[in-house]
Amino acid sequence: MPTNNPFTSPETAANYEAWYQTVGRTADRQEKALLKWLLSKFKAAHSILEIGSGTGHFTRWFGEQGLLATGLDSSRPMLEEAIRLKSPVCLQGDAALLPFRSSSIDLVALITTLEFLPDPIVALTEAIRVAREGLILGVLNAQSRLGRQYKREAGPIWEAAHFYTPNELKRVVEEIAGDKPKTVWRTTLWSCWQNALPLPWGGFIGMAVKLH
Ligand SMILES: C[S@@+](CC[C@H](N)C(=O)[O-])C[C@H]1O[C@@H](n2cnc3c(N)ncnc32)[C@H](O)[C@@H]1O
């Protein structure tokens, strides 16, 4: 398993989910609204694999949306939290080498995970190999107020992370899959505004990559 994953300490894992119930409650609601819109682009999808599933927060939510959801994460403490929180099956594994056959799962999601991977190109190549219909990506926006605030104030884990811009994320996907996949993206904006917009400076970027 990779050793440079910053989410391997039991303490980080034990405290992770509390963020969604407290200061992160609004962000969580906005991100899920955006993810729901992205999922609506894949009407025929039945199954989803979340890579970097962590405590299972979004894996559980994908299950609640009616998808057969599976998680995969390299951190044992994060996986133990996922089990404690009664998440769907979450496996221990590395984003760089997925233990799944090619085109075996309708959707592959990476939510706030690409930012922490030593080789995002390898991970996205693996995600595209395994996905039958497409990808759902969620990343923090480097050119947003929120992204800059995280870098400054959220501690060493976030300071070391690589945030993206919508254009950069699209470029990375196209570098791997060519310009054939159709990408759509939105960002979450002000907390008073429920709907995500196609504006490049919102805090959280949600992108759907349709492979066919
Ligand atoms: C910020 S957390 C996101 C968790 C979850 N997706 C969420 O949004 O609540 C990033 C997750 O990526 C996992 N991770 C980091 N490197 C990984 C790798 N190489 N393979 C699989 N998971 C990895 C970490 O263990 C951590 O659980």
PDB file of C-alpha atoms and ligand atoms in Angstrom:
ATOM      1  CA  MET A   1       0.000   0.000   0.000  1.00  0.00           C
ATOM      2  CA  PRO A   2       1.294   3.554  -0.687  1.00  0.00           C
ATOM      3  CA  THR A   3       3.018   5.118   2.308  1.00  0.00           C
ATOM      4  CA  ASN A   4       2.491   8.788   1.445  1.00  0.00           C
ATOM      5  CA  ASN A   5      -1.254   8.679   2.066  1.00  0.00           C
ATOM      6  CA  PRO A   6      -1.974  11.344   4.749  1.00  0.00           C
ATOM      7  CA  PHE A   7      -5.134   9.522   5.910  1.00  0.00           C
ATOM      8  CA  THR A   8      -3.524   6.550   7.631  1.00  0.00           C
ATOM      9  CA  SER A   9      -3.605   7.688  11.243  1.00  0.00           C
ATOM     10  CA  PRO A  10      -6.413   6.299  13.438  1.00  0.00           C
ATOM     11  CA  GLU A  11      -6.950   9.790  14.861  1.00  0.00           C
ATOM     12  CA  THR A  12      -7.493  11.391  11.432  1.00  0.00           C
ATOM     13  CA  ALA A  13      -9.896   8.580  10.538  1.00  0.00           C
ATOM     14  CA  ALA A  14     -11.843   8.848  13.800  1.00  0.00           C
ATOM     15  CA  ASN A  15     -12.331  12.624  13.389  1.00  0.00           C
ATOM     16  CA  TYR A  16     -13.007  12.666   9.636  1.00  0.00           C
ATOM     17  CA  GLU A  17     -16.751  12.027   9.473  1.00  0.00           C
ATOM     18  CA  ALA A  18     -17.585  14.608  12.181  1.00  0.00           C
ATOM     19  CA  TRP A  19     -16.737  17.402   9.715  1.00  0.00           C
ATOM     20  CA  TYR A  20     -19.783  16.515   7.598  1.00  0.00           C
ATOM     21  CA  GLN A  21     -22.089  16.818  10.643  1.00  0.00           C
ATOM     22  CA  THR A  22     -20.685  20.193  11.769  1.00  0.00           C
ATOM     23  CA  VAL A  23     -18.890  22.915   9.770  1.00  0.00           C
ATOM     24  CA  GLY A  24     -19.103  20.843   6.603  1.00  0.00           C
ATOM     25  CA  ARG A  25     -22.865  20.346   6.672  1.00  0.00           C
ATOM     26  CA  THR A  26     -23.662  23.007   4.038  1.00  0.00           C
ATOM     27  CA  ALA A  27     -20.789  21.939   1.785  1.00  0.00           C
ATOM     28  CA  ASP A  28     -21.990  18.339   2.049  1.00  0.00           C
ATOM     29  CA  ARG A  29     -25.537  19.314   1.000  1.00  0.00           C
ATOM     30  CA  GLN A  30     -24.202  21.336  -1.947  1.00  0.00           C
ATOM     31  CA  GLU A  31     -21.774  18.617  -3.057  1.00  0.00           C
ATOM     32  CA  LYS A  32     -24.493  15.946  -2.954  1.00  0.00           C
ATOM     33  CA  ALA A  33     -26.842  18.157  -4.998  1.00  0.00           C
ATOM     34  CA  LEU A  34     -24.090  18.550  -7.591  1.00  0.00           C
ATOM     35  CA  LEU A  35     -23.258  14.827  -7.541  1.00  0.00           C
ATOM     36  CA  LYS A  36     -26.948  14.041  -8.033  1.00  0.00           C
ATOM     37  CA  TRP A  37     -26.970  16.221 -11.137  1.00  0.00           C
ATOM     38  CA  LEU A  38     -23.848  14.442 -12.426  1.00  0.00           C
ATOM     39  CA  LEU A  39     -25.426  11.019 -11.767  1.00  0.00           C
ATOM     40  CA  SER A  40     -28.459  12.072 -13.804  1.00  0.00           C
ATOM     41  CA  LYS A  41     -26.154  12.088 -16.867  1.00  0.00           C
ATOM     42  CA  PHE A  42     -25.883   8.281 -16.522  1.00  0.00           C
ATOM     43  CA  LYS A  43     -29.502   7.103 -16.489  1.00  0.00           C
ATOM     44  CA  ALA A  44     -28.629   3.460 -17.272  1.00  0.00           C
ATOM     45  CA  ALA A  45     -25.990   3.104 -14.528  1.00  0.00           C
ATOM     46  CA  HIS A  46     -26.587   0.476 -11.829  1.00  0.00           C
ATOM     47  CA  SER A  47     -23.179   0.084 -10.202  1.00  0.00           C
ATOM     48  CA  ILE A  48     -20.521   2.458  -8.895  1.00  0.00           C
ATOM     49  CA  LEU A  49     -17.050   2.049  -7.425  1.00  0.00           C
ATOM     50  CA  GLU A  50     -15.780   4.877  -5.236  1.00  0.00           C
ATOM     51  CA  ILE A  51     -11.985   5.014  -5.151  1.00  0.00           C
ATOM     52  CA  GLY A  52     -10.677   6.698  -2.014  1.00  0.00           C
ATOM     53  CA  SER A  53     -13.949   5.937  -0.273  1.00  0.00           C
ATOM     54  CA  GLY A  54     -12.558   6.930   3.138  1.00  0.00           C
ATOM     55  CA  THR A  55     -15.135   6.564   5.894  1.00  0.00           C
ATOM     56  CA  GLY A  56     -17.725   5.595   3.282  1.00  0.00           C
ATOM     57  CA  HIS A  57     -19.523   8.939   3.448  1.00  0.00           C
ATOM     58  CA  PHE A  58     -20.276   9.130  -0.289  1.00  0.00           C
ATOM     59  CA  THR A  59     -20.287   5.361  -0.834  1.00  0.00           C
ATOM     60  CA  ARG A  60     -23.273   5.148   1.527  1.00  0.00           C
ATOM     61  CA  TRP A  61     -24.936   8.056  -0.264  1.00  0.00           C
ATOM     62  CA  PHE A  62     -24.385   6.434  -3.688  1.00  0.00           C
ATOM     63  CA  GLY A  63     -26.105   3.338  -2.239  1.00  0.00           C
ATOM     64  CA  GLU A  64     -29.005   5.510  -1.075  1.00  0.00           C
ATOM     65  CA  GLN A  65     -29.347   6.783  -4.670  1.00  0.00           C
ATOM     66  CA  GLY A  66     -30.189   3.206  -5.712  1.00  0.00           C
ATOM     67  CA  LEU A  67     -26.748   2.245  -7.046  1.00  0.00           C
ATOM     68  CA  LEU A  68     -24.902  -0.931  -6.186  1.00  0.00           C
ATOM     69  CA  ALA A  69     -22.013   0.859  -4.463  1.00  0.00           C
ATOM     70  CA  THR A  70     -18.573  -0.462  -3.576  1.00  0.00           C
ATOM     71  CA  GLY A  71     -15.733   1.460  -1.958  1.00  0.00           C
ATOM     72  CA  LEU A  72     -11.977   1.060  -2.187  1.00  0.00           C
ATOM     73  CA  ASP A  73      -9.403   2.765  -0.002  1.00  0.00           C
ATOM     74  CA  SER A  74      -5.807   2.101   0.956  1.00  0.00           C
ATOM     75  CA  SER A  75      -6.119   3.295   4.569  1.00  0.00           C
ATOM     76  CA  ARG A  76      -7.044   0.587   7.086  1.00  0.00           C
ATOM     77  CA  PRO A  77      -8.225   3.124   9.760  1.00  0.00           C
ATOM     78  CA  MET A  78     -10.503   4.895   7.226  1.00  0.00           C
ATOM     79  CA  LEU A  79     -11.916   1.502   6.173  1.00  0.00           C
ATOM     80  CA  GLU A  80     -12.535   0.555   9.799  1.00  0.00           C
ATOM     81  CA  GLU A  81     -14.592   3.750  10.209  1.00  0.00           C
ATOM     82  CA  ALA A  82     -16.496   2.863   7.024  1.00  0.00           C
ATOM     83  CA  ILE A  83     -17.375  -0.531   8.505  1.00  0.00           C
ATOM     84  CA  ARG A  84     -18.385   1.033  11.836  1.00  0.00           C
ATOM     85  CA  LEU A  85     -20.711   3.398   9.951  1.00  0.00           C
ATOM     86  CA  LYS A  86     -22.335   0.453   8.140  1.00  0.00           C
ATOM     87  CA  SER A  87     -21.142   1.440   4.679  1.00  0.00           C
ATOM     88  CA  PRO A  88     -21.555  -0.876   1.705  1.00  0.00           C
ATOM     89  CA  VAL A  89     -18.627  -3.209   1.001  1.00  0.00           C
ATOM     90  CA  CYS A  90     -15.368  -1.221   1.090  1.00  0.00           C
ATOM     91  CA  LEU A  91     -12.183  -3.029   0.043  1.00  0.00           C
ATOM     92  CA  GLN A  92      -8.593  -2.259   0.878  1.00  0.00           C
ATOM     93  CA  GLY A  93      -6.663  -1.483  -2.305  1.00  0.00           C
ATOM     94  CA  ASP A  94      -4.604   1.047  -4.211  1.00  0.00           C
ATOM     95  CA  ALA A  95      -6.026   3.469  -6.771  1.00  0.00           C
ATOM     96  CA  ALA A  96      -3.009   2.680  -8.975  1.00  0.00           C
ATOM     97  CA  LEU A  97      -3.914  -1.000  -9.357  1.00  0.00           C
ATOM     98  CA  LEU A  98      -7.620  -1.729  -9.130  1.00  0.00           C
ATOM     99  CA  PRO A  99      -8.591  -5.348  -8.441  1.00  0.00           C
ATOM    100  CA  PHE A 100     -11.409  -5.265 -11.032  1.00  0.00           C
ATOM    101  CA  ARG A 101     -11.766  -6.453 -14.619  1.00  0.00           C
ATOM    102  CA  SER A 102     -11.867  -3.913 -17.442  1.00  0.00           C
ATOM    103  CA  SER A 103     -15.312  -2.349 -18.114  1.00  0.00           C
ATOM    104  CA  SER A 104     -16.784  -4.222 -15.156  1.00  0.00           C
ATOM    105  CA  ILE A 105     -18.513  -1.374 -13.259  1.00  0.00           C
ATOM    106  CA  ASP A 106     -20.823   1.261 -14.743  1.00  0.00           C
ATOM    107  CA  LEU A 107     -19.340   4.260 -12.937  1.00  0.00           C
ATOM    108  CA  VAL A 108     -16.134   4.984 -11.075  1.00  0.00           C
ATOM    109  CA  ALA A 109     -16.067   7.951  -8.689  1.00  0.00           C
ATOM    110  CA  LEU A 110     -13.202   9.788  -7.014  1.00  0.00           C
ATOM    111  CA  ILE A 111     -14.441  12.359  -4.520  1.00  0.00           C
ATOM    112  CA  THR A 112     -11.797  14.599  -2.904  1.00  0.00           C
ATOM    113  CA  THR A 113      -9.241  11.865  -3.562  1.00  0.00           C
ATOM    114  CA  LEU A 114      -7.330  12.784  -6.747  1.00  0.00           C
ATOM    115  CA  GLU A 115      -5.805  15.658  -4.775  1.00  0.00           C
ATOM    116  CA  PHE A 116      -3.903  13.186  -2.576  1.00  0.00           C
ATOM    117  CA  LEU A 117      -2.691  10.626  -5.098  1.00  0.00           C
ATOM    118  CA  PRO A 118       1.026  10.525  -5.947  1.00  0.00           C
ATOM    119  CA  ASP A 119       0.222   9.704  -9.575  1.00  0.00           C
ATOM    120  CA  PRO A 120      -3.251  10.924 -10.578  1.00  0.00           C
ATOM    121  CA  ILE A 121      -2.650   9.965 -14.235  1.00  0.00           C
ATOM    122  CA  VAL A 122      -2.134   6.309 -13.305  1.00  0.00           C
ATOM    123  CA  ALA A 123      -5.208   6.354 -11.033  1.00  0.00           C
ATOM    124  CA  LEU A 124      -7.412   7.949 -13.709  1.00  0.00           C
ATOM    125  CA  THR A 125      -6.127   5.493 -16.320  1.00  0.00           C
ATOM    126  CA  GLU A 126      -7.141   2.653 -13.992  1.00  0.00           C
ATOM    127  CA  ALA A 127     -10.541   4.275 -13.306  1.00  0.00           C
ATOM    128  CA  ILE A 128     -11.201   4.608 -17.048  1.00  0.00           C
ATOM    129  CA  ARG A 129     -10.136   0.992 -17.622  1.00  0.00           C
ATOM    130  CA  VAL A 130     -12.639  -0.313 -15.055  1.00  0.00           C
ATOM    131  CA  ALA A 131     -15.553   2.023 -15.888  1.00  0.00           C
ATOM    132  CA  ARG A 132     -18.131   0.925 -18.442  1.00  0.00           C
ATOM    133  CA  GLU A 133     -20.023   4.225 -18.774  1.00  0.00           C
ATOM    134  CA  GLY A 134     -18.049   6.959 -17.134  1.00  0.00           C
ATOM    135  CA  LEU A 135     -16.478   8.751 -14.212  1.00  0.00           C
ATOM    136  CA  ILE A 136     -17.779  11.052 -11.517  1.00  0.00           C
ATOM    137  CA  LEU A 137     -15.027  13.327 -10.211  1.00  0.00           C
ATOM    138  CA  GLY A 138     -15.159  15.715  -7.277  1.00  0.00           C
ATOM    139  CA  VAL A 139     -12.152  17.878  -6.457  1.00  0.00           C
ATOM    140  CA  LEU A 140     -11.389  21.082  -4.592  1.00  0.00           C
ATOM    141  CA  ASN A 141     -10.901  24.062  -6.855  1.00  0.00           C
ATOM    142  CA  ALA A 142      -7.428  25.646  -6.808  1.00  0.00           C
ATOM    143  CA  GLN A 143      -8.796  28.974  -8.062  1.00  0.00           C
ATOM    144  CA  SER A 144     -11.562  29.298  -5.473  1.00  0.00           C
ATOM    145  CA  ARG A 145     -11.673  31.206  -2.194  1.00  0.00           C
ATOM    146  CA  LEU A 146     -12.411  27.925  -0.434  1.00  0.00           C
ATOM    147  CA  GLY A 147      -9.423  26.199  -2.052  1.00  0.00           C
ATOM    148  CA  ARG A 148      -7.087  29.007  -1.007  1.00  0.00           C
ATOM    149  CA  GLN A 149      -8.534  29.007   2.514  1.00  0.00           C
ATOM    150  CA  TYR A 150      -7.960  25.237   2.833  1.00  0.00           C
ATOM    151  CA  LYS A 151      -4.362  25.638   1.732  1.00  0.00           C
ATOM    152  CA  ARG A 152      -3.795  28.365   4.316  1.00  0.00           C
ATOM    153  CA  GLU A 153      -5.772  27.159   7.310  1.00  0.00           C
ATOM    154  CA  ALA A 154      -6.754  23.490   7.181  1.00  0.00           C
ATOM    155  CA  GLY A 155      -3.422  22.013   8.257  1.00  0.00           C
ATOM    156  CA  PRO A 156      -0.600  20.028   6.677  1.00  0.00           C
ATOM    157  CA  ILE A 157      -2.766  17.350   5.031  1.00  0.00           C
ATOM    158  CA  TRP A 158      -4.509  19.958   2.882  1.00  0.00           C
ATOM    159  CA  GLU A 159      -1.499  22.168   2.422  1.00  0.00           C
ATOM    160  CA  ALA A 160       0.272  19.300   0.645  1.00  0.00           C
ATOM    161  CA  ALA A 161      -2.724  18.369  -1.529  1.00  0.00           C
ATOM    162  CA  HIS A 162      -2.878  19.233  -5.235  1.00  0.00           C
ATOM    163  CA  PHE A 163      -6.109  21.100  -5.997  1.00  0.00           C
ATOM    164  CA  TYR A 164      -7.318  21.493  -9.601  1.00  0.00           C
ATOM    165  CA  THR A 165      -9.073  24.017 -11.768  1.00  0.00           C
ATOM    166  CA  PRO A 166     -11.946  22.827 -14.011  1.00  0.00           C
ATOM    167  CA  ASN A 167      -9.753  23.314 -17.106  1.00  0.00           C
ATOM    168  CA  GLU A 168      -6.815  21.455 -15.612  1.00  0.00           C
ATOM    169  CA  LEU A 169      -9.018  18.524 -14.599  1.00  0.00           C
ATOM    170  CA  LYS A 170     -10.565  18.370 -18.076  1.00  0.00           C
ATOM    171  CA  ARG A 171      -7.108  18.526 -19.651  1.00  0.00           C
ATOM    172  CA  VAL A 172      -5.820  15.666 -17.485  1.00  0.00           C
ATOM    173  CA  VAL A 173      -8.818  13.492 -18.419  1.00  0.00           C
ATOM    174  CA  GLU A 174      -8.343  14.286 -22.117  1.00  0.00           C
ATOM    175  CA  GLU A 175      -4.639  13.528 -21.860  1.00  0.00           C
ATOM    176  CA  ILE A 176      -5.566   9.972 -20.883  1.00  0.00           C
ATOM    177  CA  ALA A 177      -8.756   9.300 -22.786  1.00  0.00           C
ATOM    178  CA  GLY A 178      -8.383  11.626 -25.769  1.00  0.00           C
ATOM    179  CA  ASP A 179     -11.030  14.225 -26.577  1.00  0.00           C
ATOM    180  CA  LYS A 180     -13.712  11.594 -27.304  1.00  0.00           C
ATOM    181  CA  PRO A 181     -15.193  11.499 -23.768  1.00  0.00           C
ATOM    182  CA  LYS A 182     -17.774  14.186 -23.136  1.00  0.00           C
ATOM    183  CA  THR A 183     -17.132  16.098 -19.929  1.00  0.00           C
ATOM    184  CA  VAL A 184     -19.607  18.286 -18.096  1.00  0.00           C
ATOM    185  CA  TRP A 185     -18.791  20.174 -14.927  1.00  0.00           C
ATOM    186  CA  ARG A 186     -20.211  22.622 -12.409  1.00  0.00           C
ATOM    187  CA  THR A 187     -18.889  24.158  -9.193  1.00  0.00           C
ATOM    188  CA  THR A 188     -20.608  24.786  -5.883  1.00  0.00           C
ATOM    189  CA  LEU A 189     -20.776  28.437  -5.021  1.00  0.00           C
ATOM    190  CA  TRP A 190     -22.302  30.428  -2.175  1.00  0.00           C
ATOM    191  CA  SER A 191     -23.837  28.543   0.733  1.00  0.00           C
ATOM    192  CA  CYS A 192     -27.189  30.298   0.129  1.00  0.00           C
ATOM    193  CA  TRP A 193     -27.280  29.008  -3.458  1.00  0.00           C
ATOM    194  CA  GLN A 194     -28.319  25.378  -3.787  1.00  0.00           C
ATOM    195  CA  ASN A 195     -27.565  24.880  -7.477  1.00  0.00           C
ATOM    196  CA  ALA A 196     -24.066  24.439  -8.820  1.00  0.00           C
ATOM    197  CA  LEU A 197     -23.121  26.625 -11.783  1.00  0.00           C
ATOM    198  CA  PRO A 198     -20.714  26.359 -14.755  1.00  0.00           C
ATOM    199  CA  LEU A 199     -18.497  29.031 -13.185  1.00  0.00           C
ATOM    200  CA  PRO A 200     -14.789  28.259 -12.733  1.00  0.00           C
ATOM    201  CA  TRP A 201     -14.279  29.718  -9.250  1.00  0.00           C
ATOM    202  CA  GLY A 202     -16.690  27.756  -6.995  1.00  0.00           C
ATOM    203  CA  GLY A 203     -15.117  25.749  -4.162  1.00  0.00           C
ATOM    204  CA  PHE A 204     -15.886  22.173  -5.239  1.00  0.00           C
ATOM    205  CA  ILE A 205     -15.706  21.011  -8.851  1.00  0.00           C
ATOM    206  CA  GLY A 206     -17.992  18.144  -9.874  1.00  0.00           C
ATOM    207  CA  MET A 207     -17.286  16.626 -13.283  1.00  0.00           C
ATOM    208  CA  ALA A 208     -18.982  13.801 -15.186  1.00  0.00           C
ATOM    209  CA  VAL A 209     -16.887  12.071 -17.853  1.00  0.00           C
ATOM    210  CA  LYS A 210     -19.013  10.144 -20.354  1.00  0.00           C
ATOM    211  CA  LEU A 211     -16.804   7.575 -21.990  1.00  0.00           C
ATOM    212  CA  HIS A 212     -19.197   6.764 -24.907  1.00  0.00           C
TER     213      HIS A 212
HETATM  214  C1  LIG B   1     -10.081  13.328   1.603  1.00  0.00           C
HETATM  215  S1  LIG B   1     -10.344  11.615   1.741  1.00  0.00           S
HETATM  216  C2  LIG B   1     -11.861  11.444   0.813  1.00  0.00           C
HETATM  217  C3  LIG B   1     -12.772  10.366   1.364  1.00  0.00           C
HETATM  218  C4  LIG B   1     -14.168  10.340   0.734  1.00  0.00           C
HETATM  219  N1  LIG B   1     -14.110  10.191  -0.700  1.00  0.00           N
HETATM  220  C5  LIG B   1     -14.902  11.624   1.083  1.00  0.00           C
HETATM  221  O1  LIG B   1     -14.990  12.506   0.232  1.00  0.00           O
HETATM  222  O2  LIG B   1     -15.388  11.720   2.229  1.00  0.00           O
HETATM  223  C6  LIG B   1      -9.164  10.896   0.613  1.00  0.00           C
HETATM  224  C7  LIG B   1      -9.145   9.383   0.700  1.00  0.00           C
HETATM  225  O3  LIG B   1      -8.264   8.869  -0.322  1.00  0.00           O
HETATM  226  C8  LIG B   1      -7.621   7.715   0.225  1.00  0.00           C
HETATM  227  N2  LIG B   1      -6.408   7.426  -0.554  1.00  0.00           N
HETATM  228  C9  LIG B   1      -5.253   8.154  -0.610  1.00  0.00           C
HETATM  229  N3  LIG B   1      -4.358   7.568  -1.424  1.00  0.00           N
HETATM  230  C10 LIG B   1      -4.970   6.434  -1.894  1.00  0.00           C
HETATM  231  C11 LIG B   1      -4.566   5.401  -2.806  1.00  0.00           C
HETATM  232  N4  LIG B   1      -3.363   5.433  -3.408  1.00  0.00           N
HETATM  233  N5  LIG B   1      -5.432   4.417  -3.084  1.00  0.00           N
HETATM  234  C12 LIG B   1      -6.670   4.394  -2.497  1.00  0.00           C
HETATM  235  N6  LIG B   1      -7.104   5.335  -1.639  1.00  0.00           N
HETATM  236  C13 LIG B   1      -6.271   6.349  -1.347  1.00  0.00           C
HETATM  237  C14 LIG B   1      -7.348   8.112   1.656  1.00  0.00           C
HETATM  238  O4  LIG B   1      -7.074   7.005   2.475  1.00  0.00           O
HETATM  239  C15 LIG B   1      -8.623   8.847   2.027  1.00  0.00           C
HETATM  240  O5  LIG B   1      -9.554   7.990   2.606  1.00  0.00           O
END
